[in-house]
Amino acid sequence: MMCQFGKIANKRAALVLFLLSGLAILRPMPVRATESLSFGWEASTDTNVVGYNIYYGTASHVYTGKVLFGNVTTATISGLVEGTTYYFAATTYDALNQESDFSDEITYTVPVTITNQPPTIIEMLTTNTAIVGQNVTFSITATGTGPLTYQWMYYANKIASATNTVLTLNNVTAIQAGTYYVTVSNSAGSTNSSTANLAVYPTTAATLTPASRVNGQFALSVSGIANYQYVVEASTNLVDWVPVRTNISPFAFVDSNASQFNQRFYRTYYLPINTPTDAIYTDITSGLIAWYPLAGDLNDHFAGNNGTGNGTIAYGNGVNGVANTALVFDGTDTCVSIANLSNTITNSTTISIMGWVKSNDLASNYNCFGFRAPADGAGAFYIDTLSSGVYEARFRNSSGTAFTLGSTPVATNAWTFLGLVYDGSNIYFYTNGVLAQSTSASLTFGVGAQPFYIGGAGYSGPASNLPDFPMAGVRLYDRALSVNELGTLYTNGISGGIF
């Protein structure tokens, strides 16, 4: 290392000035060791100079070390710490140990000794799963003295041109299934990564294995690709299918509603987790009587209690903007009625109805959905809009006494999830999965002919107060759903899951 001192300034009185008249410029010598520093300088021409002092420290002009040298022109200071910056200055001295002033200060940072470090893998491989035709990627992260070299291995065989941190297998085939690892090397050695197994499946299809039917419940197991997401659907006619469970394979599914049907069919399909519908949707099917998605038809997609339409039937964008996933009412004659649902709940002491509504005008009174007895008689139980700019729940108890619950104001032209629940002693009205109002009440269903209607009174064809906005995902349950269940159905809808 080249180290240079400047000449000293002459600041002493006569004899001292003469005696210390010339510390020559220091010139550096090669570094002999990482922890040592050698100096060289031109000898002073003053015959009174008998030696030289080198001062040093780790702060400028604060010298904690001093080394005395005789009448020589080279010196070495040892014991320096790697990575530390030192400050140096020099003086001359005579036989009486009188010193000159300090020379100009120089600095030097002791370099850190670099030794070769063998490679270390800090991010290991993970097992991968793929379908034939997909692309598969393995990657690792390693440290060590560069340059590092990589060689990917399939079992004990080198993979040609696979010499990077990432291994990509395009359009994978079944014969590429197996064990992979990578060898990382440098001048100090080499190391192997952990092994990762690649499983390649010909298809995403799952296997459904039925179990015994116990106490009206039917159970089956879903064995698809491990850690892949599957949807189980059920149908009574092999035409209309309803999703009843979404979960990660393998899993068991128990249909607690199986006793409600003379026959029921099941199927499953793979739902990619990296799609917009990647949440695991848990449908609420316990106590479900009827479900009308209104996505291109008026059918009950759960139990076959299909609706009868009146007037102009048209479909538009649904909750997530998907075309033909909502029924659009024209405000003139469009309505839907389902005649036999009142018989289904005649003896029920609890009930829940709900659905999605996108009102473009809350300034008028429009019917949404529910049971509306003739002339709003005893047992009426439905939701509509009010001229005050809110949705409301209306119902009459067994004595015909009317009750009304109004929600907080909601935005127009925005989808709102409405729910009305009766638990045998209380009525609860929900908007977007949150309780808006409640009251105690005693309600009896099945009084008179009460078709379930969507968008109109329904008991005698079109009536007044027909809506002119879309609806979707109307449901009827014979039990009181909890606030958590209402919240789940709301989340499923806005997340692109089950309406």
Tab-separated table of C-alpha atoms in Angstrom:
chain	number	residue	atom	x	y	z
A	1	MET	CA	0.000	0.000	0.000
A	2	MET	CA	1.364	3.447	-0.938
A	3	CYS	CA	1.322	5.816	2.035
A	4	GLN	CA	2.615	9.409	1.861
A	5	PHE	CA	3.461	11.944	4.558
A	6	GLY	CA	3.946	15.647	3.862
A	7	LYS	CA	6.847	17.784	5.173
A	8	ILE	CA	6.644	19.064	8.702
A	9	ALA	CA	5.959	22.698	9.427
A	10	ASN	CA	8.759	24.579	11.235
A	11	LYS	CA	7.183	26.098	14.290
A	12	ARG	CA	9.856	25.748	17.003
A	13	ALA	CA	12.493	28.211	18.393
A	14	ALA	CA	16.008	28.584	16.922
A	15	LEU	CA	17.827	25.446	18.080
A	16	VAL	CA	14.747	23.296	17.699
A	17	LEU	CA	14.088	24.734	14.301
A	18	PHE	CA	17.586	23.880	13.201
A	19	LEU	CA	17.602	20.501	14.730
A	20	LEU	CA	14.200	19.547	13.283
A	21	SER	CA	14.583	21.326	10.026
A	22	GLY	CA	13.690	18.472	7.759
A	23	LEU	CA	11.520	15.415	8.022
A	24	ALA	CA	11.568	14.175	4.502
A	25	ILE	CA	8.424	13.192	2.633
A	26	LEU	CA	7.335	9.660	3.504
A	27	ARG	CA	6.902	7.316	0.647
A	28	PRO	CA	4.824	4.095	0.875
A	29	MET	CA	6.128	0.582	0.755
A	30	PRO	CA	4.200	-2.523	-0.317
A	31	VAL	CA	1.786	-3.988	2.220
A	32	ARG	CA	3.358	-7.085	3.717
A	33	ALA	CA	0.267	-8.376	5.484
A	34	THR	CA	-3.334	-7.442	5.727
A	35	GLU	CA	-2.909	-6.421	9.384
A	36	SER	CA	0.395	-4.512	8.823
A	37	LEU	CA	1.429	-1.324	7.066
A	38	SER	CA	4.984	-0.402	6.011
A	39	PHE	CA	6.287	3.141	5.453
A	40	GLY	CA	9.335	4.467	3.652
A	41	TRP	CA	10.753	8.000	3.594
A	42	GLU	CA	13.794	9.985	2.541
A	43	ALA	CA	16.344	10.445	5.292
A	44	SER	CA	16.588	13.864	6.862
A	45	THR	CA	19.655	15.846	5.805
A	46	ASP	CA	19.930	17.299	9.316
A	47	THR	CA	22.820	15.563	11.151
A	48	ASN	CA	21.075	16.155	14.530
A	49	VAL	CA	18.156	13.866	13.627
A	50	VAL	CA	18.628	10.518	15.275
A	51	GLY	CA	15.228	8.924	14.652
A	52	TYR	CA	11.603	9.117	13.644
A	53	ASN	CA	8.247	8.641	15.430
A	54	ILE	CA	5.086	7.388	13.719
A	55	TYR	CA	1.798	8.302	15.449
A	56	TYR	CA	-1.566	6.726	14.575
A	57	GLY	CA	-5.184	6.353	15.760
A	58	THR	CA	-8.709	5.714	14.506
A	59	ALA	CA	-9.813	9.363	14.626
A	60	SER	CA	-8.278	12.347	12.855
A	61	HIS	CA	-5.545	14.047	14.938
A	62	VAL	CA	-6.354	11.800	17.900
A	63	TYR	CA	-3.364	9.448	18.103
A	64	THR	CA	-3.515	6.576	20.555
A	65	GLY	CA	-0.513	4.682	19.207
A	66	LYS	CA	3.144	5.675	18.789
A	67	VAL	CA	6.044	3.702	17.367
A	68	LEU	CA	9.651	4.932	17.739
A	69	PHE	CA	12.102	4.167	14.958
A	70	GLY	CA	15.824	4.829	14.809
A	71	ASN	CA	17.721	6.518	12.026
A	72	VAL	CA	16.127	4.340	9.306
A	73	THR	CA	14.071	5.051	6.231
A	74	THR	CA	11.470	2.253	6.473
A	75	ALA	CA	9.072	1.174	9.202
A	76	THR	CA	6.255	-1.325	9.671
A	77	ILE	CA	3.293	-1.022	12.028
A	78	SER	CA	1.473	-4.257	12.857
A	79	GLY	CA	-1.658	-5.246	14.722
A	80	LEU	CA	-4.036	-3.191	12.622
A	81	VAL	CA	-7.663	-4.331	12.483
A	82	GLU	CA	-9.237	-5.316	9.164
A	83	GLY	CA	-11.869	-2.944	7.895
A	84	THR	CA	-10.716	-0.097	10.164
A	85	THR	CA	-9.568	3.331	8.956
A	86	TYR	CA	-6.399	4.696	10.583
A	87	TYR	CA	-4.881	8.175	10.636
A	88	PHE	CA	-1.047	8.606	10.605
A	89	ALA	CA	1.421	11.459	11.252
A	90	ALA	CA	5.230	11.556	11.830
A	91	THR	CA	7.875	13.558	13.690
A	92	THR	CA	11.674	13.584	13.861
A	93	TYR	CA	13.588	13.685	17.118
A	94	ASP	CA	17.145	14.475	18.187
A	95	ALA	CA	19.491	13.070	20.853
A	96	LEU	CA	17.671	15.093	23.525
A	97	ASN	CA	14.346	13.554	22.360
A	98	GLN	CA	13.139	16.870	21.077
A	99	GLU	CA	10.490	16.405	18.365
A	100	SER	CA	9.406	18.364	15.398
A	101	ASP	CA	5.804	19.240	14.758
A	102	PHE	CA	3.554	16.644	13.161
A	103	SER	CA	3.740	16.055	9.492
A	104	ASP	CA	0.635	16.233	7.346
A	105	GLU	CA	-1.848	13.500	8.230
A	106	ILE	CA	-2.572	10.601	5.946
A	107	THR	CA	-5.285	7.910	6.200
A	108	TYR	CA	-5.449	4.259	5.338
A	109	THR	CA	-8.248	1.674	5.602
A	110	VAL	CA	-7.064	-1.846	6.263
A	111	PRO	CA	-8.757	-4.110	3.686
A	112	VAL	CA	-10.844	-7.067	4.769
A	113	THR	CA	-9.261	-10.316	3.870
A	114	ILE	CA	-11.440	-12.126	1.357
A	115	THR	CA	-11.353	-15.877	1.545
A	116	ASN	CA	-13.196	-18.248	-0.714
A	117	GLN	CA	-16.491	-19.396	0.772
A	118	PRO	CA	-18.046	-22.625	-0.499
A	119	PRO	CA	-21.633	-22.350	-1.821
A	120	THR	CA	-24.555	-22.499	0.566
A	121	ILE	CA	-28.134	-22.966	-0.610
A	122	ILE	CA	-30.447	-20.698	1.383
A	123	GLU	CA	-33.708	-21.311	-0.489
A	124	MET	CA	-34.401	-24.942	-1.141
A	125	LEU	CA	-36.507	-26.674	-3.793
A	126	THR	CA	-40.157	-27.463	-3.202
A	127	THR	CA	-42.251	-30.315	-4.548
A	128	ASN	CA	-44.293	-29.424	-7.629
A	129	THR	CA	-47.491	-30.688	-9.236
A	130	ALA	CA	-48.552	-30.204	-12.849
A	131	ILE	CA	-50.999	-31.279	-15.510
A	132	VAL	CA	-49.700	-32.571	-18.840
A	133	GLY	CA	-49.011	-29.576	-21.091
A	134	GLN	CA	-48.388	-27.080	-18.302
A	135	ASN	CA	-45.084	-25.317	-17.604
A	136	VAL	CA	-43.180	-26.135	-14.409
A	137	THR	CA	-40.531	-23.999	-12.712
A	138	PHE	CA	-37.980	-24.933	-10.035
A	139	SER	CA	-35.673	-22.308	-8.538
A	140	ILE	CA	-33.096	-21.963	-5.767
A	141	THR	CA	-31.065	-19.205	-4.100
A	142	ALA	CA	-27.420	-19.771	-3.128
A	143	THR	CA	-24.589	-17.752	-1.608
A	144	GLY	CA	-20.787	-18.181	-1.688
A	145	THR	CA	-17.716	-16.750	-3.347
A	146	GLY	CA	-18.482	-16.099	-6.979
A	147	PRO	CA	-18.670	-17.097	-9.617
A	148	LEU	CA	-21.203	-19.796	-8.805
A	149	THR	CA	-22.097	-22.448	-11.358
A	150	TYR	CA	-25.291	-24.492	-11.470
A	151	GLN	CA	-26.156	-27.875	-12.902
A	152	TRP	CA	-29.697	-29.218	-12.686
A	153	MET	CA	-30.147	-32.966	-12.362
A	154	TYR	CA	-33.027	-35.328	-13.154
A	155	TYR	CA	-32.406	-38.242	-10.844
A	156	ALA	CA	-28.614	-38.716	-11.430
A	157	ASN	CA	-28.584	-37.360	-14.987
A	158	LYS	CA	-27.481	-33.898	-16.017
A	159	ILE	CA	-30.135	-31.833	-17.777
A	160	ALA	CA	-28.635	-30.276	-20.881
A	161	SER	CA	-28.309	-26.466	-20.817
A	162	ALA	CA	-29.859	-26.318	-17.333
A	163	THR	CA	-27.122	-24.201	-15.755
A	164	ASN	CA	-28.992	-21.295	-14.149
A	165	THR	CA	-30.717	-20.648	-10.838
A	166	VAL	CA	-34.066	-21.430	-12.483
A	167	LEU	CA	-35.128	-24.604	-14.252
A	168	THR	CA	-38.188	-24.298	-16.517
A	169	LEU	CA	-39.879	-27.324	-18.059
A	170	ASN	CA	-42.215	-26.268	-20.863
A	171	ASN	CA	-45.197	-28.375	-21.942
A	172	VAL	CA	-44.406	-30.993	-19.358
A	173	THR	CA	-45.152	-34.646	-20.159
A	174	ALA	CA	-45.815	-37.656	-17.961
A	175	ILE	CA	-42.287	-39.032	-18.509
A	176	GLN	CA	-40.822	-35.916	-16.865
A	177	ALA	CA	-42.315	-36.827	-13.506
A	178	GLY	CA	-39.681	-37.722	-10.929
A	179	THR	CA	-36.948	-36.325	-8.718
A	180	TYR	CA	-35.007	-33.111	-9.425
A	181	TYR	CA	-32.141	-31.330	-7.698
A	182	VAL	CA	-29.340	-28.889	-8.523
A	183	THR	CA	-25.584	-28.891	-7.848
A	184	VAL	CA	-24.014	-25.514	-7.021
A	185	SER	CA	-20.220	-25.137	-7.321
A	186	ASN	CA	-17.390	-22.615	-7.027
A	187	SER	CA	-13.625	-22.716	-6.547
A	188	ALA	CA	-14.070	-23.643	-2.856
A	189	GLY	CA	-16.332	-26.639	-3.376
A	190	SER	CA	-19.846	-27.741	-4.330
A	191	THR	CA	-23.137	-28.718	-2.709
A	192	ASN	CA	-26.387	-30.366	-3.727
A	193	SER	CA	-29.822	-28.977	-3.046
A	194	SER	CA	-32.554	-31.019	-1.451
A	195	THR	CA	-34.541	-33.134	-3.874
A	196	ALA	CA	-37.983	-32.123	-5.143
A	197	ASN	CA	-40.510	-34.459	-6.637
A	198	LEU	CA	-42.543	-33.504	-9.701
A	199	ALA	CA	-45.918	-35.213	-10.039
A	200	VAL	CA	-47.519	-34.999	-13.498
A	201	TYR	CA	-51.217	-35.803	-13.894
A	202	PRO	CA	-52.956	-36.473	-17.215
A	203	THR	CA	-56.077	-34.552	-16.121
A	204	THR	CA	-57.522	-32.530	-13.230
A	205	ALA	CA	-60.507	-34.867	-12.916
A	206	ALA	CA	-61.247	-36.023	-9.386
A	207	THR	CA	-62.654	-39.318	-8.157
A	208	LEU	CA	-65.850	-39.313	-6.102
A	209	THR	CA	-66.191	-42.270	-3.734
A	210	PRO	CA	-69.610	-42.575	-2.038
A	211	ALA	CA	-69.980	-43.711	1.531
A	212	SER	CA	-73.007	-45.084	3.303
A	213	ARG	CA	-76.127	-42.988	3.817
A	214	VAL	CA	-76.780	-42.487	7.537
A	215	ASN	CA	-79.640	-40.539	9.162
A	216	GLY	CA	-80.595	-38.900	5.890
A	217	GLN	CA	-77.078	-37.694	5.204
A	218	PHE	CA	-75.091	-38.804	2.196
A	219	ALA	CA	-71.281	-38.720	2.369
A	220	LEU	CA	-68.654	-38.970	-0.321
A	221	SER	CA	-64.926	-38.393	-0.587
A	222	VAL	CA	-63.237	-36.243	-3.218
A	223	SER	CA	-59.803	-37.460	-4.306
A	224	GLY	CA	-58.377	-35.162	-6.933
A	225	ILE	CA	-54.914	-33.692	-7.279
A	226	ALA	CA	-53.530	-33.046	-3.807
A	227	ASN	CA	-53.797	-29.386	-2.745
A	228	TYR	CA	-55.896	-28.496	-5.796
A	229	GLN	CA	-59.285	-26.833	-5.310
A	230	TYR	CA	-62.500	-28.629	-6.343
A	231	VAL	CA	-66.180	-27.688	-6.466
A	232	VAL	CA	-68.857	-30.302	-5.705
A	233	GLU	CA	-72.204	-29.743	-7.439
A	234	ALA	CA	-75.535	-31.513	-6.874
A	235	SER	CA	-78.584	-31.996	-9.088
A	236	THR	CA	-81.959	-33.744	-8.985
A	237	ASN	CA	-82.432	-33.914	-12.748
A	238	LEU	CA	-78.928	-33.895	-14.290
A	239	VAL	CA	-79.817	-30.531	-15.864
A	240	ASP	CA	-79.831	-27.968	-13.067
A	241	TRP	CA	-76.727	-28.104	-10.889
A	242	VAL	CA	-76.034	-26.246	-7.636
A	243	PRO	CA	-72.564	-25.898	-6.028
A	244	VAL	CA	-72.672	-27.346	-2.528
A	245	ARG	CA	-69.029	-27.371	-1.440
A	246	THR	CA	-65.679	-25.947	-2.499
A	247	ASN	CA	-62.550	-27.264	-0.808
A	248	ILE	CA	-58.955	-28.402	-1.205
A	249	SER	CA	-58.441	-32.018	-2.276
A	250	PRO	CA	-58.597	-34.520	-0.734
A	251	PHE	CA	-61.663	-33.851	1.411
A	252	ALA	CA	-64.901	-35.453	2.590
A	253	PHE	CA	-68.310	-33.994	1.772
A	254	VAL	CA	-71.478	-34.724	3.735
A	255	ASP	CA	-74.792	-33.685	2.174
A	256	SER	CA	-77.060	-33.019	5.148
A	257	ASN	CA	-79.958	-32.231	2.781
A	258	ALA	CA	-79.959	-35.589	0.973
A	259	SER	CA	-83.146	-36.751	2.751
A	260	GLN	CA	-85.127	-33.972	1.049
A	261	PHE	CA	-84.777	-35.622	-2.374
A	262	ASN	CA	-85.930	-38.878	-3.931
A	263	GLN	CA	-82.711	-38.877	-5.934
A	264	ARG	CA	-79.684	-36.613	-6.142
A	265	PHE	CA	-76.639	-36.650	-8.382
A	266	TYR	CA	-73.163	-35.258	-7.725
A	267	ARG	CA	-70.258	-34.138	-9.837
A	268	THR	CA	-67.056	-32.211	-9.268
A	269	TYR	CA	-64.658	-30.042	-11.221
A	270	TYR	CA	-61.296	-28.403	-10.693
A	271	LEU	CA	-61.280	-24.668	-9.839
A	272	PRO	CA	-57.837	-23.081	-10.399
A	273	ILE	CA	-56.729	-21.228	-7.296
A	274	ASN	CA	-55.014	-18.535	-9.367
A	275	THR	CA	-58.264	-17.510	-11.099
A	276	PRO	CA	-60.347	-14.502	-9.963
A	277	THR	CA	-62.585	-16.964	-8.121
A	278	ASP	CA	-59.771	-18.277	-5.982
A	279	ALA	CA	-61.494	-17.905	-2.602
A	280	ILE	CA	-62.766	-21.093	-1.027
A	281	TYR	CA	-66.535	-20.595	-1.133
A	282	THR	CA	-68.653	-22.433	1.407
A	283	ASP	CA	-72.247	-22.418	0.259
A	284	ILE	CA	-75.003	-22.379	2.888
A	285	THR	CA	-77.270	-25.272	1.909
A	286	SER	CA	-78.602	-26.454	5.280
A	287	GLY	CA	-82.320	-25.648	5.302
A	288	LEU	CA	-82.238	-24.343	1.724
A	289	ILE	CA	-85.620	-24.800	0.009
A	290	ALA	CA	-85.177	-22.913	-3.260
A	291	TRP	CA	-82.458	-20.978	-5.062
A	292	TYR	CA	-83.019	-18.747	-8.085
A	293	PRO	CA	-79.732	-17.398	-9.514
A	294	LEU	CA	-81.802	-15.767	-12.320
A	295	ALA	CA	-78.799	-16.301	-14.578
A	296	GLY	CA	-80.447	-16.954	-17.912
A	297	ASP	CA	-83.472	-18.834	-16.554
A	298	LEU	CA	-86.194	-18.772	-13.876
A	299	ASN	CA	-85.349	-22.225	-12.514
A	300	ASP	CA	-84.848	-23.294	-8.946
A	301	HIS	CA	-81.281	-24.618	-9.087
A	302	PHE	CA	-81.604	-26.469	-5.795
A	303	ALA	CA	-84.849	-28.435	-5.614
A	304	GLY	CA	-86.630	-27.918	-8.934
A	305	ASN	CA	-89.384	-25.503	-7.806
A	306	ASN	CA	-89.077	-23.534	-11.019
A	307	GLY	CA	-90.596	-20.089	-11.388
A	308	THR	CA	-93.301	-18.932	-13.783
A	309	GLY	CA	-92.590	-15.714	-15.593
A	310	ASN	CA	-95.025	-13.050	-16.652
A	311	GLY	CA	-94.425	-10.337	-19.201
A	312	THR	CA	-91.127	-9.541	-20.816
A	313	ILE	CA	-88.293	-11.751	-19.569
A	314	ALA	CA	-84.800	-10.336	-20.181
A	315	TYR	CA	-81.389	-10.791	-18.607
A	316	GLY	CA	-78.530	-8.384	-17.971
A	317	ASN	CA	-75.232	-7.973	-16.147
A	318	GLY	CA	-75.047	-9.530	-12.690
A	319	VAL	CA	-73.348	-8.698	-9.413
A	320	ASN	CA	-69.858	-9.030	-10.922
A	321	GLY	CA	-70.733	-7.489	-14.289
A	322	VAL	CA	-71.019	-10.849	-16.059
A	323	ALA	CA	-73.601	-10.801	-18.842
A	324	ASN	CA	-76.901	-12.684	-18.446
A	325	THR	CA	-76.519	-13.350	-14.720
A	326	ALA	CA	-79.428	-11.208	-13.485
A	327	LEU	CA	-83.119	-10.870	-14.358
A	328	VAL	CA	-84.031	-7.371	-15.546
A	329	PHE	CA	-87.549	-6.143	-14.729
A	330	ASP	CA	-89.232	-3.629	-17.032
A	331	GLY	CA	-91.543	-1.892	-14.544
A	332	THR	CA	-94.595	-2.823	-16.607
A	333	ASP	CA	-95.518	-6.492	-16.458
A	334	THR	CA	-92.419	-8.557	-15.586
A	335	CYS	CA	-92.681	-10.705	-12.471
A	336	VAL	CA	-91.946	-14.267	-11.360
A	337	SER	CA	-94.092	-16.439	-9.099
A	338	ILE	CA	-93.561	-19.880	-7.598
A	339	ALA	CA	-96.878	-21.314	-6.482
A	340	ASN	CA	-95.960	-24.308	-4.345
A	341	LEU	CA	-93.361	-22.811	-2.012
A	342	SER	CA	-95.989	-21.656	0.476
A	343	ASN	CA	-96.954	-25.306	1.022
A	344	THR	CA	-93.318	-26.125	1.733
A	345	ILE	CA	-93.134	-23.708	4.658
A	346	THR	CA	-96.736	-23.958	5.965
A	347	ASN	CA	-95.630	-25.708	9.133
A	348	SER	CA	-92.351	-23.881	9.499
A	349	THR	CA	-91.756	-21.698	12.516
A	350	THR	CA	-88.640	-20.090	11.072
A	351	ILE	CA	-87.768	-18.657	7.668
A	352	SER	CA	-85.081	-16.703	5.802
A	353	ILE	CA	-85.331	-14.983	2.413
A	354	MET	CA	-82.580	-13.046	0.656
A	355	GLY	CA	-81.358	-11.830	-2.700
A	356	TRP	CA	-79.385	-9.256	-4.667
A	357	VAL	CA	-81.073	-6.056	-5.865
A	358	LYS	CA	-79.700	-3.188	-7.944
A	359	SER	CA	-82.225	-0.398	-7.694
A	360	ASN	CA	-81.788	2.556	-10.019
A	361	ASP	CA	-84.609	4.454	-8.328
A	362	LEU	CA	-85.342	4.313	-4.609
A	363	ALA	CA	-87.767	7.216	-4.845
A	364	SER	CA	-90.745	4.926	-5.424
A	365	ASN	CA	-92.301	1.893	-3.767
A	366	TYR	CA	-91.297	-1.273	-5.657
A	367	ASN	CA	-91.771	-4.925	-4.720
A	368	CYS	CA	-88.570	-7.013	-4.563
A	369	PHE	CA	-89.259	-10.590	-3.382
A	370	GLY	CA	-91.009	-12.641	-0.693
A	371	PHE	CA	-94.446	-13.929	0.298
A	372	ARG	CA	-97.258	-11.464	-0.122
A	373	ALA	CA	-100.654	-12.707	1.010
A	374	PRO	CA	-103.725	-11.331	-0.765
A	375	ALA	CA	-104.236	-7.701	0.226
A	376	ASP	CA	-101.185	-8.002	2.436
A	377	GLY	CA	-103.010	-10.385	4.739
A	378	ALA	CA	-101.675	-12.304	7.697
A	379	GLY	CA	-98.403	-14.060	6.989
A	380	ALA	CA	-97.088	-11.563	4.430
A	381	PHE	CA	-93.302	-11.553	4.530
A	382	TYR	CA	-91.412	-9.635	1.848
A	383	ILE	CA	-88.900	-6.911	0.972
A	384	ASP	CA	-89.466	-3.811	-1.121
A	385	THR	CA	-88.188	-0.276	-1.615
A	386	LEU	CA	-89.574	2.894	-0.087
A	387	SER	CA	-90.010	6.383	-1.499
A	388	SER	CA	-87.764	7.582	1.318
A	389	GLY	CA	-84.763	6.082	-0.434
A	390	VAL	CA	-84.314	2.893	1.581
A	391	TYR	CA	-85.134	-0.789	1.338
A	392	GLU	CA	-87.615	-2.116	3.879
A	393	ALA	CA	-89.004	-5.388	5.197
A	394	ARG	CA	-92.769	-5.778	5.550
A	395	PHE	CA	-94.683	-8.555	7.311
A	396	ARG	CA	-97.948	-9.250	9.138
A	397	ASN	CA	-98.352	-11.506	12.137
A	398	SER	CA	-101.030	-14.120	12.540
A	399	SER	CA	-103.465	-11.454	13.692
A	400	GLY	CA	-102.825	-9.317	10.660
A	401	THR	CA	-100.877	-6.643	12.541
A	402	ALA	CA	-98.420	-4.991	10.145
A	403	PHE	CA	-94.747	-4.460	10.889
A	404	THR	CA	-92.221	-2.524	8.854
A	405	LEU	CA	-88.436	-2.405	9.179
A	406	GLY	CA	-86.538	0.158	7.134
A	407	SER	CA	-82.830	-0.098	6.418
A	408	THR	CA	-80.330	2.707	6.390
A	409	PRO	CA	-80.182	4.591	3.069
A	410	VAL	CA	-78.230	2.805	0.336
A	411	ALA	CA	-76.694	3.985	-2.917
A	412	THR	CA	-78.653	3.700	-6.138
A	413	ASN	CA	-77.268	1.795	-9.123
A	414	ALA	CA	-75.267	-0.441	-6.764
A	415	TRP	CA	-75.900	-4.093	-5.975
A	416	THR	CA	-77.252	-4.583	-2.436
A	417	PHE	CA	-77.676	-7.937	-0.682
A	418	LEU	CA	-80.964	-7.956	1.275
A	419	GLY	CA	-81.961	-10.541	3.872
A	420	LEU	CA	-85.063	-11.053	6.023
A	421	VAL	CA	-84.964	-13.635	8.844
A	422	TYR	CA	-87.588	-14.868	11.329
A	423	ASP	CA	-86.366	-17.090	14.187
A	424	GLY	CA	-89.751	-17.781	15.813
A	425	SER	CA	-89.814	-14.711	18.012
A	426	ASN	CA	-87.825	-11.979	16.266
A	427	ILE	CA	-87.555	-10.468	12.784
A	428	TYR	CA	-84.117	-9.428	11.484
A	429	PHE	CA	-83.485	-7.295	8.399
A	430	TYR	CA	-79.985	-7.348	6.826
A	431	THR	CA	-78.298	-5.229	4.153
A	432	ASN	CA	-74.982	-6.442	2.710
A	433	GLY	CA	-74.599	-9.024	5.457
A	434	VAL	CA	-74.997	-6.500	8.291
A	435	LEU	CA	-78.001	-6.289	10.623
A	436	ALA	CA	-79.957	-3.105	9.857
A	437	GLN	CA	-83.104	-3.460	12.008
A	438	SER	CA	-84.847	-6.001	14.222
A	439	THR	CA	-88.049	-6.359	16.249
A	440	SER	CA	-89.891	-9.014	18.211
A	441	ALA	CA	-92.893	-10.535	16.434
A	442	SER	CA	-95.081	-13.616	16.165
A	443	LEU	CA	-95.624	-14.810	12.605
A	444	THR	CA	-97.631	-17.652	11.088
A	445	PHE	CA	-97.113	-18.759	7.483
A	446	GLY	CA	-99.480	-20.546	5.157
A	447	VAL	CA	-102.450	-18.260	5.681
A	448	GLY	CA	-104.214	-18.152	2.323
A	449	ALA	CA	-102.640	-18.760	-1.064
A	450	GLN	CA	-99.175	-17.279	-0.911
A	451	PRO	CA	-96.959	-17.826	-3.917
A	452	PHE	CA	-93.399	-16.794	-3.487
A	453	TYR	CA	-92.849	-13.851	-5.819
A	454	ILE	CA	-89.829	-12.148	-7.327
A	455	GLY	CA	-90.452	-8.657	-8.662
A	456	GLY	CA	-94.242	-8.561	-8.265
A	457	ALA	CA	-97.167	-9.485	-6.036
A	458	GLY	CA	-97.595	-12.696	-7.984
A	459	TYR	CA	-100.753	-14.001	-6.295
A	460	SER	CA	-102.992	-12.817	-9.143
A	461	GLY	CA	-100.539	-11.932	-11.886
A	462	PRO	CA	-98.843	-8.562	-12.250
A	463	ALA	CA	-99.753	-6.022	-9.628
A	464	SER	CA	-98.777	-2.466	-8.918
A	465	ASN	CA	-95.336	-1.395	-7.740
A	466	LEU	CA	-93.480	-3.546	-10.261
A	467	PRO	CA	-89.713	-2.856	-10.261
A	468	ASP	CA	-87.687	-1.659	-13.227
A	469	PHE	CA	-84.270	-2.835	-12.052
A	470	PRO	CA	-82.328	-6.155	-11.995
A	471	MET	CA	-82.261	-8.830	-9.301
A	472	ALA	CA	-80.211	-12.001	-8.825
A	473	GLY	CA	-79.482	-14.850	-6.427
A	474	VAL	CA	-82.832	-15.049	-4.595
A	475	ARG	CA	-82.961	-17.757	-1.894
A	476	LEU	CA	-85.474	-19.231	0.524
A	477	TYR	CA	-84.616	-21.217	3.701
A	478	ASP	CA	-86.906	-22.936	6.222
A	479	ARG	CA	-84.690	-21.910	9.118
A	480	ALA	CA	-83.246	-18.716	10.572
A	481	LEU	CA	-79.779	-18.027	9.191
A	482	SER	CA	-77.237	-16.460	11.527
A	483	VAL	CA	-75.499	-13.153	10.967
A	484	ASN	CA	-72.306	-15.054	10.083
A	485	GLU	CA	-74.148	-17.056	7.443
A	486	LEU	CA	-75.638	-13.897	5.932
A	487	GLY	CA	-72.135	-12.444	5.889
A	488	THR	CA	-70.775	-15.556	4.147
A	489	LEU	CA	-73.401	-15.401	1.401
A	490	TYR	CA	-72.744	-11.709	0.893
A	491	THR	CA	-68.971	-12.304	0.649
A	492	ASN	CA	-69.477	-15.192	-1.770
A	493	GLY	CA	-71.475	-12.951	-4.075
A	494	ILE	CA	-69.212	-9.914	-4.170
A	495	SER	CA	-66.128	-12.146	-4.519
A	496	GLY	CA	-67.416	-13.880	-7.623
A	497	GLY	CA	-68.457	-17.100	-5.961
A	498	ILE	CA	-71.943	-18.446	-5.315
A	499	PHE	CA	-74.891	-16.071	-5.691
